[in-house]
CSV table of C-alpha atoms in Angstrom, one decimal:
chain,number,residue,atom,x,y,z
A,20,MET,CA,39.7,-14.2,57.6
A,21,GLN,CA,39.0,-16.3,54.5
A,22,ARG,CA,39.7,-19.5,56.5
A,23,LEU,CA,37.1,-18.4,59.1
A,24,PHE,CA,34.5,-17.8,56.4
A,25,ILE,CA,35.1,-21.3,55.0
A,26,ILE,CA,34.8,-22.9,58.4
A,27,GLU,CA,31.6,-21.0,59.0
A,28,LEU,CA,30.2,-22.2,55.7
A,29,GLN,CA,31.2,-25.8,56.5
A,30,SER,CA,29.5,-25.5,59.8
A,31,GLU,CA,26.3,-24.4,58.2
A,32,TRP,CA,26.6,-27.3,55.7
A,33,ILE,CA,27.0,-29.9,58.5
A,34,LYS,CA,24.1,-28.4,60.4
A,35,SER,CA,21.8,-28.6,57.4
A,36,ARG,CA,22.8,-32.2,56.8
A,37,SER,CA,22.3,-33.2,60.4
A,38,THR,CA,18.6,-32.2,60.5
A,39,SER,CA,16.1,-35.0,60.3
A,40,LEU,CA,14.6,-33.5,57.2
A,41,TYR,CA,17.8,-33.3,55.2
A,42,LYS,CA,17.7,-35.5,52.1
A,43,ASP,CA,20.0,-35.2,49.1
A,44,PRO,CA,18.1,-32.8,46.8
A,45,PHE,CA,19.5,-34.5,43.7
A,46,LEU,CA,18.3,-37.9,44.9
A,47,LEU,CA,14.9,-36.5,45.7
A,48,GLU,CA,14.7,-34.7,42.4
A,49,ASP,CA,15.6,-37.9,40.6
A,50,LYS,CA,12.8,-39.7,42.5
A,51,ILE,CA,10.3,-37.0,41.7
A,52,LYS,CA,11.1,-37.2,38.0
A,53,SER,CA,11.0,-41.0,37.9
A,54,LEU,CA,7.8,-41.6,39.8
A,55,SER,CA,4.4,-41.4,38.1
A,56,ALA,CA,1.9,-38.8,39.1
A,57,GLU,CA,-0.4,-41.6,40.5
A,58,LYS,CA,2.4,-42.9,42.7
A,59,ILE,CA,3.3,-39.5,44.0
A,60,LEU,CA,-0.3,-38.9,44.8
A,61,GLU,CA,-0.5,-42.2,46.6
A,62,ILE,CA,2.5,-41.3,48.8
A,63,PHE,CA,1.3,-37.7,49.4
A,64,LEU,CA,-2.1,-38.9,50.6
A,65,LYS,CA,-0.4,-41.0,53.3
A,66,ALA,CA,1.3,-37.9,54.7
A,67,TRP,CA,-1.6,-35.4,54.1
A,68,HIS,CA,-4.1,-34.7,56.8
A,69,PRO,CA,-6.3,-31.9,55.5
A,70,ILE,CA,-8.0,-29.5,57.8
A,71,ILE,CA,-11.8,-30.0,58.3
A,72,GLU,CA,-13.6,-26.7,57.9
A,73,LEU,CA,-17.2,-25.8,57.3
A,74,GLU,CA,-18.4,-22.7,55.6
A,75,GLN,CA,-22.1,-22.3,56.0
A,76,ILE,CA,-24.7,-20.1,57.6
A,77,THR,CA,-25.5,-20.9,61.2
A,78,ILE,CA,-28.3,-19.7,63.5
A,79,HIS,CA,-25.7,-17.6,65.3
A,80,SER,CA,-24.4,-15.9,62.2
A,81,LEU,CA,-28.0,-15.3,61.0
A,82,ALA,CA,-28.8,-13.6,64.4
A,83,GLU,CA,-25.6,-11.5,64.1
A,84,ALA,CA,-26.5,-10.5,60.5
A,85,LEU,CA,-30.0,-9.5,61.6
A,86,ARG,CA,-28.7,-7.4,64.5
A,87,TYR,CA,-26.3,-5.7,62.0
A,88,TRP,CA,-29.2,-5.1,59.6
A,89,LYS,CA,-31.3,-3.6,62.4
A,90,ASN,CA,-28.6,-1.2,63.4
A,91,LEU,CA,-27.6,-0.2,59.9
A,92,PRO,CA,-28.8,3.3,59.1
A,93,PRO,CA,-30.7,3.8,55.7
A,94,ILE,CA,-28.5,4.5,52.8
A,95,LYS,CA,-29.9,8.0,52.4
A,96,GLU,CA,-28.7,8.9,55.9
A,97,ARG,CA,-25.3,7.4,55.4
A,98,TRP,CA,-24.7,9.2,52.1
A,99,SER,CA,-25.8,12.5,53.6
A,100,GLU,CA,-22.8,12.4,55.9
A,101,PHE,CA,-20.7,13.2,53.0
A,102,PRO,CA,-22.4,16.0,51.1
A,103,PRO,CA,-21.0,16.5,47.6
A,104,PRO,CA,-19.0,19.7,47.2
A,105,GLU,CA,-21.2,22.6,45.9
A,106,PRO,CA,-20.2,23.7,42.4
A,107,ARG,CA,-19.0,27.3,42.3
A,108,ALA,CA,-19.7,29.5,39.3
A,109,GLU,CA,-16.5,31.2,38.0
A,110,PRO,CA,-16.0,33.2,34.8
A,111,ALA,CA,-14.2,31.1,32.2
A,112,SER,CA,-11.1,32.5,30.6
A,113,ARG,CA,-10.9,33.0,26.8
A,114,GLU,CA,-8.2,30.2,26.8
A,115,GLU,CA,-10.6,27.8,28.5
A,116,LEU,CA,-13.4,28.6,26.0
A,117,ILE,CA,-11.0,28.0,23.1
A,118,LYS,CA,-9.9,24.7,24.7
A,119,GLU,CA,-13.6,23.7,25.0
A,120,LYS,CA,-14.0,24.8,21.3
A,121,ILE,CA,-16.6,27.3,22.2
A,122,LEU,CA,-14.5,30.1,20.9
A,123,SER,CA,-12.0,29.9,18.1
A,124,GLU,CA,-8.5,31.4,18.5
A,125,LYS,CA,-9.5,34.2,16.2
A,126,GLY,CA,-12.6,36.4,16.9
A,127,PHE,CA,-15.6,35.5,14.8
A,128,SER,CA,-15.7,38.8,12.9
A,129,GLU,CA,-12.0,38.5,12.2
A,130,GLU,CA,-12.4,35.0,10.9
A,131,LEU,CA,-15.4,36.0,8.8
A,132,GLU,CA,-13.4,38.9,7.3
A,133,ALA,CA,-10.4,36.7,6.6
A,134,LEU,CA,-12.7,34.2,4.8
A,135,TRP,CA,-14.3,37.1,2.8
A,136,ASN,CA,-10.9,38.3,1.7
A,137,GLU,CA,-10.0,34.8,0.7
A,138,LEU,CA,-13.2,34.4,-1.3
A,139,LYS,CA,-12.6,37.7,-3.1
A,140,LEU,CA,-9.0,36.6,-4.0
A,141,ARG,CA,-9.9,33.1,-5.1
A,142,ALA,CA,-12.9,34.2,-7.1
A,143,ARG,CA,-10.6,36.5,-9.0
A,144,ILE,CA,-7.8,34.0,-9.5
A,145,GLU,CA,-9.6,30.6,-9.7
A,146,GLY,CA,-13.1,31.6,-10.6
A,147,SER,CA,-14.7,33.3,-13.6
A,148,SER,CA,-17.0,36.3,-13.8
A,149,GLY,CA,-16.1,37.1,-10.2
A,150,LYS,CA,-17.5,33.9,-8.8
A,151,ILE,CA,-16.2,30.5,-7.7
A,152,ARG,CA,-17.8,27.1,-7.5
A,153,TYR,CA,-19.2,26.6,-4.0
A,154,TRP,CA,-17.5,23.2,-3.4
A,155,ASP,CA,-14.1,24.5,-4.6
A,156,PHE,CA,-14.4,27.3,-2.0
A,157,ILE,CA,-15.6,25.4,1.0
A,158,GLY,CA,-13.7,22.1,0.2
A,159,ALA,CA,-10.7,21.5,2.5
A,160,ASP,CA,-8.3,18.7,3.3
A,161,THR,CA,-10.5,17.3,6.0
A,162,TYR,CA,-14.2,16.7,6.2
A,163,ASN,CA,-14.4,18.6,9.6
A,164,GLU,CA,-12.7,21.7,8.1
A,165,THR,CA,-15.0,21.5,5.0
A,166,VAL,CA,-18.1,21.6,7.3
A,167,TYR,CA,-16.6,24.5,9.2
A,168,ARG,CA,-15.9,26.5,6.1
A,169,ALA,CA,-19.5,25.8,4.8
A,170,TYR,CA,-20.8,27.0,8.2
A,171,MET,CA,-18.8,30.2,8.0
A,172,THR,CA,-19.7,30.8,4.3
A,173,SER,CA,-23.4,30.7,5.3
A,174,PHE,CA,-22.6,33.7,7.5
A,175,LEU,CA,-20.9,35.5,4.6
A,176,VAL,CA,-24.1,35.1,2.6
A,177,THR,CA,-26.5,35.9,5.4
A,178,TYR,CA,-24.5,39.1,6.5
A,179,GLY,CA,-24.3,40.3,2.9
A,180,TYR,CA,-20.6,39.7,2.2
A,181,ALA,CA,-21.4,37.3,-0.7
A,182,GLU,CA,-24.2,35.8,-2.6
A,183,LEU,CA,-25.0,32.3,-3.8
A,184,GLU,CA,-25.9,31.6,-7.4
A,185,LEU,CA,-27.9,28.5,-8.1
A,186,HIS,CA,-27.6,26.9,-11.5
A,187,PRO,CA,-30.2,24.1,-11.4
A,188,LEU,CA,-29.6,22.8,-14.9
A,189,GLU,CA,-25.9,22.4,-14.4
A,190,MET,CA,-26.6,21.2,-10.8
A,191,GLU,CA,-24.0,23.7,-9.7
A,192,ILE,CA,-23.8,26.3,-7.0
A,193,TYR,CA,-21.5,29.3,-7.2
A,194,VAL,CA,-20.5,31.8,-4.5
A,195,LYS,CA,-19.8,35.4,-5.5
A,196,PRO,CA,-18.3,37.9,-3.1
A,197,TYR,CA,-19.4,41.5,-2.9
A,198,ARG,CA,-16.8,44.2,-2.9
A,199,LYS,CA,-18.6,45.9,0.1
A,200,GLN,CA,-21.0,44.6,2.6
A,201,ALA,CA,-23.5,47.4,1.9
A,202,GLU,CA,-24.1,46.3,-1.8
A,203,ARG,CA,-26.6,43.7,-0.8
A,204,ARG,CA,-28.8,46.0,1.1
A,205,ARG,CA,-29.2,48.2,-1.9
A,206,ARG,CA,-30.5,45.3,-4.0
A,207,ARG,CA,-33.7,44.7,-1.9
A,208,GLN,CA,-34.1,41.2,-3.0
A,209,GLN,CA,-36.3,38.8,-1.1
A,210,LEU,CA,-34.3,36.5,1.2
A,211,ILE,CA,-34.6,32.8,0.7
A,212,SER,CA,-33.0,30.0,2.6
A,213,VAL,CA,-30.9,27.5,0.6
A,214,PRO,CA,-30.2,24.2,2.4
A,215,ILE,CA,-27.0,22.6,1.2
A,216,ALA,CA,-26.1,19.1,2.4
A,217,ILE,CA,-22.4,18.6,3.1
A,218,SER,CA,-22.3,14.9,3.5
A,219,TYR,CA,-19.1,12.9,4.0
A,220,GLU,CA,-19.7,11.1,0.7
A,221,ASP,CA,-20.0,14.5,-1.2
A,222,TRP,CA,-16.8,15.6,0.4
A,223,ARG,CA,-15.0,12.3,-0.6
A,224,ARG,CA,-16.2,12.6,-4.2
A,225,TRP,CA,-15.1,16.2,-4.4
A,226,LYS,CA,-11.7,15.3,-2.9
A,227,GLU,CA,-11.1,12.5,-5.4
A,228,ALA,CA,-12.1,14.7,-8.3
A,229,LYS,CA,-9.7,17.4,-7.0
A,230,ASN,CA,-6.8,14.8,-6.7
A,231,GLU,CA,-7.4,13.6,-10.3
A,232,GLN,CA,-7.2,17.2,-11.6
A,233,LYS,CA,-3.9,17.5,-9.9
B,17,MET,CA,-25.9,-36.9,84.6
B,18,SER,CA,-23.6,-35.2,87.2
B,19,LYS,CA,-23.1,-31.4,87.1
B,20,SER,CA,-19.5,-31.9,86.0
B,21,LYS,CA,-20.4,-34.2,83.1
B,22,ALA,CA,-23.1,-31.8,81.9
B,23,GLY,CA,-20.7,-29.0,82.1
B,24,TYR,CA,-18.1,-30.8,79.9
B,25,ALA,CA,-20.8,-31.9,77.4
B,26,SER,CA,-21.7,-28.2,77.0
B,27,LYS,CA,-18.1,-27.2,76.6
B,28,LEU,CA,-17.5,-30.0,74.1
B,29,LYS,CA,-20.3,-28.6,71.9
B,30,ARG,CA,-18.9,-25.1,72.1
B,31,ALA,CA,-15.4,-26.4,71.2
B,32,VAL,CA,-16.9,-28.3,68.2
B,33,HIS,CA,-18.7,-25.2,67.0
B,34,LEU,CA,-15.5,-23.1,67.2
B,35,LEU,CA,-13.2,-25.7,65.6
B,36,PHE,CA,-15.4,-26.9,62.8
B,37,TYR,CA,-16.9,-23.6,61.5
B,38,LYS,CA,-14.5,-21.2,59.9
B,39,ARG,CA,-14.7,-17.9,61.7
B,40,HIS,CA,-11.7,-16.0,60.3
B,41,ALA,CA,-10.0,-15.8,56.9
B,42,LYS,CA,-7.9,-18.7,57.9
B,43,PRO,CA,-9.4,-21.8,59.6
B,44,GLY,CA,-8.5,-22.8,63.1
B,45,VAL,CA,-8.9,-21.2,66.5
B,46,LYS,CA,-6.4,-19.6,68.7
B,47,GLY,CA,-5.9,-20.9,72.2
B,48,TRP,CA,-6.9,-17.7,73.9
B,49,GLU,CA,-10.2,-17.7,71.9
B,50,LEU,CA,-10.9,-21.2,73.2
B,51,ARG,CA,-10.0,-20.2,76.7
B,52,LYS,CA,-12.4,-17.2,76.5
B,53,ALA,CA,-15.3,-19.3,75.1
B,54,ILE,CA,-14.8,-22.5,77.1
B,55,GLY,CA,-12.8,-21.7,80.2
B,56,SER,CA,-9.3,-22.2,81.5
B,57,ASP,CA,-9.7,-26.0,81.2
B,58,TYR,CA,-10.0,-25.8,77.4
B,59,VAL,CA,-7.0,-28.1,76.9
B,60,LYS,CA,-8.7,-30.9,78.8
B,61,VAL,CA,-11.9,-30.3,76.8
B,62,LEU,CA,-9.9,-30.6,73.6
B,63,GLU,CA,-8.3,-33.9,74.8
B,64,ILE,CA,-11.8,-35.3,75.4
B,65,LEU,CA,-12.9,-34.1,72.0
B,66,ASP,CA,-9.9,-35.7,70.4
B,67,LYS,CA,-10.9,-39.0,71.9
B,68,TYR,CA,-14.4,-38.6,70.5
B,69,LEU,CA,-13.1,-37.7,67.1
B,70,LYS,CA,-10.8,-40.7,66.9
B,71,ASN,CA,-13.8,-42.9,66.1
B,72,LEU,CA,-14.5,-40.6,63.2
B,73,ASP,CA,-10.9,-40.7,61.9
B,74,LEU,CA,-10.5,-37.1,62.9
B,75,GLN,CA,-8.1,-35.4,65.4
B,76,VAL,CA,-7.5,-32.1,67.2
B,77,LYS,CA,-4.2,-30.8,66.0
B,78,THR,CA,-2.2,-28.1,67.8
B,79,PHE,CA,0.1,-25.9,65.8
B,80,PHE,CA,2.5,-23.8,67.9
B,81,GLU,CA,3.7,-20.4,66.9
B,82,GLY,CA,6.9,-20.9,64.8
B,83,GLY,CA,5.8,-24.4,63.9
B,84,GLU,CA,7.7,-26.2,66.7
B,85,SER,CA,5.6,-28.8,68.5
B,86,SER,CA,6.0,-28.9,72.2
B,87,GLU,CA,4.9,-31.7,74.5
B,88,LYS,CA,5.1,-29.6,77.7
B,89,ALA,CA,3.8,-26.3,76.4
B,90,ASN,CA,3.1,-23.6,79.0
B,91,SER,CA,-0.2,-21.7,79.1
B,92,ARG,CA,1.2,-18.7,77.2
B,93,GLU,CA,2.4,-21.0,74.4
B,94,LEU,CA,-0.9,-22.7,74.3
B,95,ASP,CA,-2.8,-19.4,74.2
B,96,GLN,CA,-0.8,-18.4,71.1
B,97,ALA,CA,-1.1,-21.8,69.4
B,98,ARG,CA,-3.7,-22.5,66.8
B,99,PHE,CA,-6.0,-25.5,67.0
B,100,TYR,CA,-7.5,-27.4,64.1
B,101,VAL,CA,-9.5,-30.5,63.4
B,102,THR,CA,-7.8,-32.5,60.7
B,103,LEU,CA,-8.1,-35.9,59.2
B,104,ARG,CA,-6.4,-38.5,61.4
B,105,GLY,CA,-5.9,-41.2,58.8
B,106,GLU,CA,-5.5,-40.9,55.1
B,107,LEU,CA,-7.7,-40.4,52.0
B,108,THR,CA,-7.8,-42.9,49.2
B,109,PRO,CA,-7.0,-41.5,45.7
B,110,LYS,CA,-10.7,-42.0,44.9
B,111,GLU,CA,-11.7,-39.9,48.0
B,112,ALA,CA,-9.1,-37.3,47.1
B,113,LYS,CA,-11.0,-36.5,43.9
B,114,MET,CA,-14.1,-35.7,46.0
B,115,VAL,CA,-12.1,-33.0,47.9
B,116,GLY,CA,-12.1,-31.0,44.7
B,117,TRP,CA,-8.6,-31.5,43.4
B,118,ARG,CA,-7.5,-33.2,40.2
B,119,ILE,CA,-5.1,-36.1,40.7
B,120,ASP,CA,-2.2,-34.4,38.8
B,121,ASP,CA,-2.8,-31.1,40.6
B,122,LEU,CA,-2.5,-32.8,43.9
B,123,ALA,CA,0.6,-34.7,42.7
B,124,GLY,CA,2.0,-31.4,41.5
B,125,LEU,CA,1.5,-30.0,45.1
B,126,ALA,CA,3.3,-33.0,46.5
B,127,VAL,CA,6.2,-32.5,44.1
B,128,ALA,CA,6.5,-28.8,44.9
B,129,ILE,CA,6.4,-29.5,48.7
B,130,CYS,CA,9.1,-32.2,48.4
B,131,TYR,CA,11.3,-30.1,46.2
B,132,ILE,CA,11.1,-27.1,48.5
B,133,ILE,CA,11.9,-29.3,51.6
B,134,SER,CA,14.9,-30.9,49.7
B,135,ARG,CA,16.2,-27.4,49.0
B,136,ASN,CA,16.2,-26.3,52.7
B,137,GLY,CA,12.7,-24.7,52.5
B,138,LYS,CA,13.4,-22.2,49.7
B,139,VAL,CA,13.5,-22.5,46.0
B,140,SER,CA,12.9,-20.2,43.0
B,141,ARG,CA,9.4,-20.4,41.4
B,142,LYS,CA,11.1,-20.9,38.0
B,143,GLU,CA,12.8,-24.1,39.1
B,144,VAL,CA,9.5,-25.5,40.5
B,145,GLU,CA,7.7,-24.5,37.3
B,146,GLU,CA,10.3,-26.3,35.2
B,147,LEU,CA,10.1,-29.4,37.3
B,148,LEU,CA,6.2,-29.5,37.2
B,149,SER,CA,6.1,-28.8,33.5
B,150,GLU,CA,7.7,-32.2,32.9
B,151,LYS,CA,4.5,-33.9,33.8
B,152,ILE,CA,1.8,-31.2,33.8
B,153,PRO,CA,0.8,-29.1,30.7
B,154,GLY,CA,2.8,-25.9,30.7
B,155,TRP,CA,-0.3,-23.6,30.7
B,156,ARG,CA,-1.5,-25.2,34.0
B,157,VAL,CA,1.8,-25.1,35.9
B,158,SER,CA,1.7,-21.4,36.7
B,159,GLN,CA,-2.0,-21.5,37.4
B,160,ASN,CA,-1.5,-24.4,39.8
B,161,ILE,CA,1.3,-22.7,41.7
B,162,ASP,CA,-0.9,-19.7,42.1
B,163,ARG,CA,-3.6,-22.0,43.5
B,164,TYR,CA,-1.2,-23.6,46.0
B,165,ILE,CA,-0.2,-20.1,47.1
B,166,ARG,CA,-3.9,-19.0,47.4
B,167,TYR,CA,-4.8,-22.0,49.5
B,168,GLY,CA,-1.9,-21.4,51.9
B,169,TYR,CA,0.3,-24.4,50.9
B,170,LEU,CA,3.0,-22.3,49.4
B,171,ALA,CA,4.2,-18.6,49.8
B,172,GLU,CA,6.1,-16.5,47.3
B,173,ASP,CA,8.3,-13.5,48.2
B,174,GLU,CA,9.1,-10.5,46.1
B,175,ASN,CA,12.2,-12.2,44.7
B,176,GLY,CA,10.1,-15.1,43.2
B,177,GLN,CA,11.3,-17.6,45.9
B,178,LEU,CA,8.8,-20.2,47.0
B,179,TYR,CA,8.4,-21.3,50.7
B,180,LEU,CA,6.1,-23.7,52.5
B,181,ASP,CA,3.2,-21.8,54.0
B,182,TRP,CA,1.0,-22.4,57.0
B,183,ARG,CA,-1.3,-25.0,55.6
B,184,THR,CA,1.5,-27.3,54.5
B,185,LEU,CA,3.0,-27.0,58.0
B,186,VAL,CA,-0.3,-27.9,59.6
B,187,GLU,CA,-1.6,-30.6,57.2
B,188,VAL,CA,1.5,-32.4,55.8
B,189,ASP,CA,3.8,-34.7,57.7
B,190,GLN,CA,6.9,-33.6,56.0
B,191,LYS,CA,9.2,-36.2,57.3
B,192,ALA,CA,6.9,-39.0,56.5
B,193,LEU,CA,6.4,-37.6,53.0
B,194,ILE,CA,10.1,-37.4,52.2
B,195,ASP,CA,10.9,-40.8,53.7
B,196,MET,CA,8.1,-42.5,51.7
B,197,MET,CA,9.2,-40.7,48.6
B,198,LEU,CA,12.8,-41.8,48.8
B,199,SER,CA,12.0,-45.4,49.9
B,200,GLU,CA,9.6,-45.9,46.9
B,201,GLU,CA,11.2,-48.2,44.4
B,202,VAL,CA,10.9,-47.1,40.8
B,203,LYS,CA,9.7,-49.9,38.5
């Protein structure tokens, strides 16, 4: 079996060498390496007969193109063949709303109450006279979270869970929780809006100061 | 002018239009296309055209399916063959520049063709790249091989093996190229 295989291979070898195109590859490789590019080009040009081909517009192709253009329906008609699928209104699930960040995982009132409880606790432990510095309360590890806490704190004040104390001379703002939501209604004070800027720079300064304290 | 002569003149014009202007992705016209446009005597018309073109150093070249040339081809073989107009003589190095190739890129093509022929028509791309990078800057070698493939001179399979493609088979006289290459004396 092995002998047969060797004879078959030898037969292939002889066949390959007997073709008119067979040349010793090593000899050819040696020639290729030793000849200059100019010389190789000179030889190649003697054996190269490039195809003649022209690529340009002819009267015939222009006539064809005009015929095509004439029969081509306007783009509006072609597009109307494939009407876009009509959007269907479907109720979004709570999970989808949370995913889209329209709803938070906790309900708004639950979250507000949790924040109020946190404010009461921290005002008692970290603050003095039942109040805490505004930035110490809203400040968080990230700027996004800080803005979110400031936003929720504004509801605590608006809905009567806490009040803001402005100390212009000290340039300080305190937030003071009420024990009950009803307390505020009894006070009958005139409501004023207090704009507080929560810039990224303010947050960074607060964060650095906090880290130094640690 | 006799009717017959006028008829051939008209057929010659049609043959020139078909052969010179590229109509498909690849140049050349199939025999059956010529038969349809010119008539069953299209082979005779091409012979007359070839005589005319000789004065212009051009020729009508027939390339049979499978690459084998045949002196006595039957009508079926002729219908399936592809016909081209090619240069009959040769270009000078100065003229070759006008064709749009750099001298060393064309020399690189010659080397790649010779090397593939010497290896029985199949060689790995890596080997050709190594050979070419001896004389062409490395960054241009791969780019050039891609260009040879794009033009139809070489073909590459999924295993990275290079072959001679249709354009080399039509345009290059392989035997003459190898003979000349081997007979060239190195100074």
